[in-house]
Short mmCIF file of C-alpha atoms in Angstrom, two decimals:
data_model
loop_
_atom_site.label_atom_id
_atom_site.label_comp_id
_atom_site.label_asym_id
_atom_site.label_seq_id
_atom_site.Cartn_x
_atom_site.Cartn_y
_atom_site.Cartn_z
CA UNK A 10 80.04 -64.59 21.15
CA UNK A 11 76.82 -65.28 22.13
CA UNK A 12 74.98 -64.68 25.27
CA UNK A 13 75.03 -67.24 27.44
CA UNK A 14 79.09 -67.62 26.25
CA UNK A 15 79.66 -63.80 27.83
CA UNK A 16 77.86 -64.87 30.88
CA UNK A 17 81.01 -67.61 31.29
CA UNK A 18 83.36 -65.00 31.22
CA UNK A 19 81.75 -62.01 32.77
CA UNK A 20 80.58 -62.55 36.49
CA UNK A 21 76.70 -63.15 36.59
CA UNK A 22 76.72 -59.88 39.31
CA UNK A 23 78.22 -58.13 36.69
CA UNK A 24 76.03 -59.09 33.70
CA UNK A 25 73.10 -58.85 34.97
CA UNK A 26 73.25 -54.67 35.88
CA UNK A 27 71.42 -52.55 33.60
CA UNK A 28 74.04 -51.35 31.61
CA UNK A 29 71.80 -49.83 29.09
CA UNK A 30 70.63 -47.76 31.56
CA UNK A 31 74.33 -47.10 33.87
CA UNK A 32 76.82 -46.33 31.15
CA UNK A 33 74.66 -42.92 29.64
CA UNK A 34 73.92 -42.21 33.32
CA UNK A 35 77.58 -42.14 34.29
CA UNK A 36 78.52 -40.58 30.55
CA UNK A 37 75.64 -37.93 31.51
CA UNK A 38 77.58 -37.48 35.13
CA UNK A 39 81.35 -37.27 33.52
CA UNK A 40 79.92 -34.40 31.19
CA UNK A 41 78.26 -32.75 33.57
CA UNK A 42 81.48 -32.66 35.82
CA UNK A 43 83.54 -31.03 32.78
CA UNK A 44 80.86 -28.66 33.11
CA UNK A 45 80.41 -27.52 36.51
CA UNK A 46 84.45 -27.73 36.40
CA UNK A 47 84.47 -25.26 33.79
CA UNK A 48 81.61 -23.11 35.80
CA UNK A 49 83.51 -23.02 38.83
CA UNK A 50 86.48 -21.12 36.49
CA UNK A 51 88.61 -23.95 36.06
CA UNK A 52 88.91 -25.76 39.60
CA UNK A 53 86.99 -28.81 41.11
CA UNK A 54 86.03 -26.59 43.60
CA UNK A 55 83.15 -25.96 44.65
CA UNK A 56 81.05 -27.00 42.04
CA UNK A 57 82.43 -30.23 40.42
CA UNK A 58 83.51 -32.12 43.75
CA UNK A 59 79.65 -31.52 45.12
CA UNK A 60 78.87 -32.74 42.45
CA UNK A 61 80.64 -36.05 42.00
CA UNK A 62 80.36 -36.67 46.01
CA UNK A 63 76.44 -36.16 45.62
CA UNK A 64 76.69 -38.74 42.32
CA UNK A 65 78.46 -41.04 44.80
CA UNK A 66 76.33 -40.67 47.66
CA UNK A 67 73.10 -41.22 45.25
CA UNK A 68 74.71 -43.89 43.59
CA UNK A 69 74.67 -45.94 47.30
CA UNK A 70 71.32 -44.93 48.04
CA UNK A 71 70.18 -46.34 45.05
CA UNK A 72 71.71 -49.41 44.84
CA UNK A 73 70.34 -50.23 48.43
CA UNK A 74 66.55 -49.19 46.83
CA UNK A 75 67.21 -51.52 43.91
CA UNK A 76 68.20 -54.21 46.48
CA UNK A 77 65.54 -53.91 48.62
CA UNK A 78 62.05 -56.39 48.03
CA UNK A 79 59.22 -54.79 46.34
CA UNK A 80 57.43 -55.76 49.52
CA UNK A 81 59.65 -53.24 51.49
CA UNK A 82 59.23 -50.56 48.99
CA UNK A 83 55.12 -51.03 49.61
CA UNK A 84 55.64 -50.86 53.10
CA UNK A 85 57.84 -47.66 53.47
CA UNK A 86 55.80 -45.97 50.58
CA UNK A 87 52.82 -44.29 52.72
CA UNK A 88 55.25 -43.54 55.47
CA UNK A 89 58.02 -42.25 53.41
CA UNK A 90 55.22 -39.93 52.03
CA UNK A 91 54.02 -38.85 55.51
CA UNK A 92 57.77 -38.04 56.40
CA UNK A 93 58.05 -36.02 53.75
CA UNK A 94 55.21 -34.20 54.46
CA UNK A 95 56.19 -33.50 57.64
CA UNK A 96 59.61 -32.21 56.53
CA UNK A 97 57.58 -29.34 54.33
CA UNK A 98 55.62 -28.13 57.11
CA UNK A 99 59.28 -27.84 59.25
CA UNK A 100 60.05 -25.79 56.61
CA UNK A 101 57.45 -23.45 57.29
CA UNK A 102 58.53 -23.19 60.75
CA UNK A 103 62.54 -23.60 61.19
CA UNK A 104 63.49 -23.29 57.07
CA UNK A 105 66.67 -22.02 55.98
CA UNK A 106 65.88 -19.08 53.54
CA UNK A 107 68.12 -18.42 50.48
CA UNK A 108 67.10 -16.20 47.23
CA UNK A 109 64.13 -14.92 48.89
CA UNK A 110 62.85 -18.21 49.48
CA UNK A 111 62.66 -20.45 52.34
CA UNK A 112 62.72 -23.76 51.09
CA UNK A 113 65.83 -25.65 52.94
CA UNK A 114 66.31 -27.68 55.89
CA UNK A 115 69.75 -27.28 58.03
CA UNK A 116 70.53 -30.89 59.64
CA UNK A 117 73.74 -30.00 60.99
CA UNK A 118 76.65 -29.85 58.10
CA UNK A 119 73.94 -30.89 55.13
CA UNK A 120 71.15 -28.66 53.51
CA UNK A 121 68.23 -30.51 52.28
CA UNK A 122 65.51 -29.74 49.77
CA UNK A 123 62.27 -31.37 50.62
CA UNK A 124 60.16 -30.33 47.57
CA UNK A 125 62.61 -32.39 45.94
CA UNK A 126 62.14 -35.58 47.61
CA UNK A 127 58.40 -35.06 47.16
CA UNK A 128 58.61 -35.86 43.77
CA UNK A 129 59.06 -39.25 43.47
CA UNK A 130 57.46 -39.64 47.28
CA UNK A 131 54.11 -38.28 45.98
CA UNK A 132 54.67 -40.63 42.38
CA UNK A 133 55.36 -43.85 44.78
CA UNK A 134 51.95 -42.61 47.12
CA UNK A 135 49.57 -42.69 44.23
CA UNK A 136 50.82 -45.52 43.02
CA UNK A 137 50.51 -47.55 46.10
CA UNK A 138 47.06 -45.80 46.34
CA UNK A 139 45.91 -47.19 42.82
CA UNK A 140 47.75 -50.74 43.10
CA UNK A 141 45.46 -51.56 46.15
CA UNK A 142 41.99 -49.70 44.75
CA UNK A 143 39.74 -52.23 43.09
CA UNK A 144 39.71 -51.62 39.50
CA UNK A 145 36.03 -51.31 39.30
CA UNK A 146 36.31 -48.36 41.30
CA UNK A 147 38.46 -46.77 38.50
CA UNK A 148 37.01 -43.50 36.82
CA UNK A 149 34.61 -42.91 40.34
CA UNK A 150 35.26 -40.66 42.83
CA UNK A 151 36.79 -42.78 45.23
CA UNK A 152 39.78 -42.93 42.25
CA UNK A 153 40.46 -39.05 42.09
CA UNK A 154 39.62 -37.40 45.45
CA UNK A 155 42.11 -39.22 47.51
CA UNK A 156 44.56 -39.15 44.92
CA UNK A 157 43.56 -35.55 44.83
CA UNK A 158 44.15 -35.02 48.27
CA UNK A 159 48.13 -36.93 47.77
CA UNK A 160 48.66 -34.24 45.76
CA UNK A 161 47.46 -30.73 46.49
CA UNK A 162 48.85 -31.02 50.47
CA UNK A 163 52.69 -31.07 49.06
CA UNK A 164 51.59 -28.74 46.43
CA UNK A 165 49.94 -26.26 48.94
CA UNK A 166 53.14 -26.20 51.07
CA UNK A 167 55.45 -25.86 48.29
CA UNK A 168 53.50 -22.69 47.15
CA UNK A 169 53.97 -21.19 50.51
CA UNK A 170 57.87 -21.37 50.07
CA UNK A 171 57.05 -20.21 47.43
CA UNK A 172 58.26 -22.43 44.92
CA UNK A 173 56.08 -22.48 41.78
CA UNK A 174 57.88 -24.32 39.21
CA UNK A 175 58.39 -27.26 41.85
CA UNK A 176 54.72 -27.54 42.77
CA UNK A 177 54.38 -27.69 39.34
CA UNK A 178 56.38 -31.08 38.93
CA UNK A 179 54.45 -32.35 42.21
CA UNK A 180 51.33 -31.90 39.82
CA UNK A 181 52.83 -33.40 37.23
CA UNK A 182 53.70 -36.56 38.54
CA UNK A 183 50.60 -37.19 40.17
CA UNK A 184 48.86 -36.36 37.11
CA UNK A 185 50.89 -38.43 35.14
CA UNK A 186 50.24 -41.42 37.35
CA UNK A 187 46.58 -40.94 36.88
CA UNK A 188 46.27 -41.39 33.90
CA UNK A 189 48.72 -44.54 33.69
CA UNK A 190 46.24 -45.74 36.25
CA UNK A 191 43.80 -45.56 33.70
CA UNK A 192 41.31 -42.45 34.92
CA UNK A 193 38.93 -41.52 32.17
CA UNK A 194 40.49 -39.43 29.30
CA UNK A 195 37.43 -36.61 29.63
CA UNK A 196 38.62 -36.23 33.30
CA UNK A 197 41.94 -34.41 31.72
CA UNK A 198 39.99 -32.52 28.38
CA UNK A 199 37.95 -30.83 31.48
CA UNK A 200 40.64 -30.21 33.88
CA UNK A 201 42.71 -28.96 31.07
CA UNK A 202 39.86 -26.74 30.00
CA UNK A 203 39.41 -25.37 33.31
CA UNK A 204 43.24 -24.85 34.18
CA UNK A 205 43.29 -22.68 30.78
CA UNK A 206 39.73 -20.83 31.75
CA UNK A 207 40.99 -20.21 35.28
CA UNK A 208 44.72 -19.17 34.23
CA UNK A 209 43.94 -15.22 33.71
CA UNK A 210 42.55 -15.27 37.39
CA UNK A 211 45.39 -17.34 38.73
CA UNK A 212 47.65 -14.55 36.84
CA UNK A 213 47.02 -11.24 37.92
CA UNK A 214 45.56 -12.93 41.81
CA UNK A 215 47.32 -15.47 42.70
CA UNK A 216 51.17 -15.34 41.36
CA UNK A 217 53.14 -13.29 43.26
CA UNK A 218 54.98 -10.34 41.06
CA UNK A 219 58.16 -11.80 40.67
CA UNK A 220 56.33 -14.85 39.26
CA UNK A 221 54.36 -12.62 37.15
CA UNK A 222 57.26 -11.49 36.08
CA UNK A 223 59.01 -14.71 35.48
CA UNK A 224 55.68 -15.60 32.97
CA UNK A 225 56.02 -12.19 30.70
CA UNK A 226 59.30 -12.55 30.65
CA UNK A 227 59.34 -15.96 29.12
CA UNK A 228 56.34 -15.40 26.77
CA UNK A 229 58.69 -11.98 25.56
CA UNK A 230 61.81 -12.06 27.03
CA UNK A 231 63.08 -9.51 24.05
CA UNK A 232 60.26 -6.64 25.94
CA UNK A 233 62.48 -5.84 28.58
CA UNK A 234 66.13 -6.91 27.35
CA UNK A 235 67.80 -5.20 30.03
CA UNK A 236 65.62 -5.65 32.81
CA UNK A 237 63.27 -8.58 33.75
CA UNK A 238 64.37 -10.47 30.57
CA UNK A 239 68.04 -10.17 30.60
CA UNK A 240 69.59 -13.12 31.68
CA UNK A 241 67.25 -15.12 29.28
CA UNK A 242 68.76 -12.79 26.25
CA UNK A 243 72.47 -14.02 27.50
CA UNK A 244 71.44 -17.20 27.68
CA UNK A 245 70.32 -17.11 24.31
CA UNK A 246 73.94 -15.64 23.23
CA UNK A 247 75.49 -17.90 25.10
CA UNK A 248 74.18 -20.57 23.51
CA UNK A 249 73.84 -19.46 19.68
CA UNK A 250 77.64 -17.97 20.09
CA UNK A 251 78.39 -21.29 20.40
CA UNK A 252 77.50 -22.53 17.10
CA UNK A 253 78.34 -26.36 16.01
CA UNK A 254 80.85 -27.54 17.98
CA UNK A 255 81.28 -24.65 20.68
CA UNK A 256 84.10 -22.41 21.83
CA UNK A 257 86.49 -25.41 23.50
CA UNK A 258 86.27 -26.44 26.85
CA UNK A 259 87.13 -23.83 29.65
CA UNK A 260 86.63 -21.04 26.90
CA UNK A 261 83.07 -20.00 27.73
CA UNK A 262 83.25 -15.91 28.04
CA UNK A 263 79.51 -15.19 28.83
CA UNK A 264 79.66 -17.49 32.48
CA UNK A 265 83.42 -16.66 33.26
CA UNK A 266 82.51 -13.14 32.64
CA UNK A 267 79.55 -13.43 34.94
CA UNK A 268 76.93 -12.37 32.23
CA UNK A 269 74.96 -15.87 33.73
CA UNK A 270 73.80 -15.58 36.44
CA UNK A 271 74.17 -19.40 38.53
CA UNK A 272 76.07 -21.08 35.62
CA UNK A 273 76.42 -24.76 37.61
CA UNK A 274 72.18 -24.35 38.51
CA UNK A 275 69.57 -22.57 36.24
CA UNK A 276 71.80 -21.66 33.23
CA UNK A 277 74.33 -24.70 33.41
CA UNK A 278 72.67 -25.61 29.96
CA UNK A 279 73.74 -22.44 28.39
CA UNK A 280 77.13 -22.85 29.71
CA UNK A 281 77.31 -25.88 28.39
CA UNK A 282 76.48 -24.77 24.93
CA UNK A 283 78.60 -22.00 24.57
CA UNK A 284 81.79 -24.47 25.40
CA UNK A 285 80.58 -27.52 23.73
CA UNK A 286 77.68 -26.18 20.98
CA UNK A 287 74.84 -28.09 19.15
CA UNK A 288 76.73 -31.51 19.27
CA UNK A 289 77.51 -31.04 23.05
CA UNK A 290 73.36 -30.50 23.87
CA UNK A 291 72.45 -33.26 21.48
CA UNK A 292 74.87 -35.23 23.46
CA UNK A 293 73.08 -34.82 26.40
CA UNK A 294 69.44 -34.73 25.15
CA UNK A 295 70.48 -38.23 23.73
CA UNK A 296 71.57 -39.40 27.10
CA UNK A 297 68.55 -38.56 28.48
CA UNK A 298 66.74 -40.86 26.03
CA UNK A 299 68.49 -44.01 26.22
CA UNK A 300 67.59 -43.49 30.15
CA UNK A 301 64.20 -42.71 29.49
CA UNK A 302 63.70 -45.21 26.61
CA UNK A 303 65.01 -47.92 29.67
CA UNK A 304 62.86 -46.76 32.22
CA UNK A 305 59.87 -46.72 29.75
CA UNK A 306 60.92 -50.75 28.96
CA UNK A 307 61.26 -51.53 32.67
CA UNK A 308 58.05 -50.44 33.29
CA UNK A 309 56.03 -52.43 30.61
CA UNK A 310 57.70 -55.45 31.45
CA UNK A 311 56.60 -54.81 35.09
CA UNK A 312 54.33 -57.48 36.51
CA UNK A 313 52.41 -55.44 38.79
CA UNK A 314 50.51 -52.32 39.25
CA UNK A 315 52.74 -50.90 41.40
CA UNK A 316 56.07 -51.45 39.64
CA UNK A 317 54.84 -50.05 36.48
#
């Protein structure tokens, strides 16, 4: 059957979603519901339910984004950014702190995160910033210091939480943005030169001891197997005790038995593993690619700037 034959029997709103992308998205959700199922000891509660009500709510919220005129998604962009910056200083004033951290925002019943929305706010920013910058004013200043700017203020706040490994991914998507923009390639050799010169300083001045900690420990997490590195040497059992095919679903010992620490957050991977083994993390590293490989074709078939 051909094409334009399945159109006549499938509805045209149908046909026309990307299913490429949707059915190893909602694969990658069902999988990850088995797991957070099997984290929270064998009970929907607390883990999986949050989990499927969050894939709901998201799922809404991003329908109404893919419905909404590219014109729209210009206009909200700087503002949306500018919001979100204003939701990281409240967190410096009213934020909720958890794990030693204060990085949350209580709006009545729901907890929100807004590091996390600064990811893709600060990726939307610079590219609104680089769609309407005259391309003969890319690889001068006037390219990189504003852009600049887009991205250490988020960054900056984010540190005070402090949240490294999330200012991290603010970098990283601006960065990445840059040079899809088209910024001259020396521009990263130098800054990559000088993040690796000025990394020993950063170390021992700037990282706080428990992030110190955090970068020994995963350069040798076998020096202090009991202490600092401990819960990266069960993750490791957790996942090589898991072999090929893993230990059956619900039969993880190393999360029921509480040797991981957060099995539905930090270590859901090795709890995964362990129940589900090599084929169960290829299954979701594969996932992961068919979404990526569709976002990668969406955006060279973009006609604009901004959309790719």
């Amino acid at each position: 059957m051909n094409s334009t034959a399945a159109r006549r029997v499938v509805p045209d709103a149908i046909a026309r979603q990307p299913w490429e992308m949707l059915i190893p998205l909602v694969m990658l959700t069902a999988f990850g519901g088995l797991v957070l199922y099997s984290a929270g000891g064998g009970a929907m509660q607390p883990f999986a339910a949050s989990h499927f009500l969050r894939f709901l709510v998201f799922s809404v919220m991003a329908a109404i984004i893919a419905a909404m005129p590219r014109d729209v998604v210009r206009a909200v962009t700087y503002p949306g950014y500018l919001t979100v910056l204003l939701l990281l200083l409240a967190v410096e004033v009213v934020g909720a702190v958890g794990g030693g951290s204060q990085r949350w925002l209580e709006l009545g019943p729901v907890r929100i995160q807004p590091s996390e929305l600064m990811k893709p706010a600060v990726v939307l920013a610079m590219a609104r910033f680089y769609e309407t910058l005259p391309l003969g004013m890319v690889g001068t200043w006037r390219s990189l210091v504003p852009a600049g700017m887009l991205i250490v203020l988020p960054m900056g706040l984010v540190l005070m939480q402090p949240d490294l490994g999330t200012s991290v991914a603010i970098a990283f998507g601006g960065v990445v943005v840059m040079f899809l923009a088209g910024l001259p390639m020396w521009w990263f050799l130098l800054a990559g030169g000088a993040a690796v010169s000025a990394a020993p300083l950063v170390y021992f001045f700037a990282l706080h001891d428990y992030q110190r900690a955090r970068v020994t420990t995963f350069l040798d997490p076998e020096s202090d197997p009991l202490g600092a590195g401990y819960h990266i040497a069960q993750s490791k059992i957790a996942i090589g005790s898991g072999g090929i095919f893993g230990k059956g679903f619900n039969n993880g010992t190393q999360s029921h038995l509480n040797y991981l620490p957060e099995p539905h957050t930090d270590f859901v991977f090795a709890s995964m593993a362990e129940e589900w083994g090599l084929v169960g993390g290829l299954f979701v590293l594969l996932m992961y690619g068919l979404i990526l490989r569709w976002g990668m074709k969406v955006a060279a078939q973009s006609q604009d700037r901004f959309s790719a």
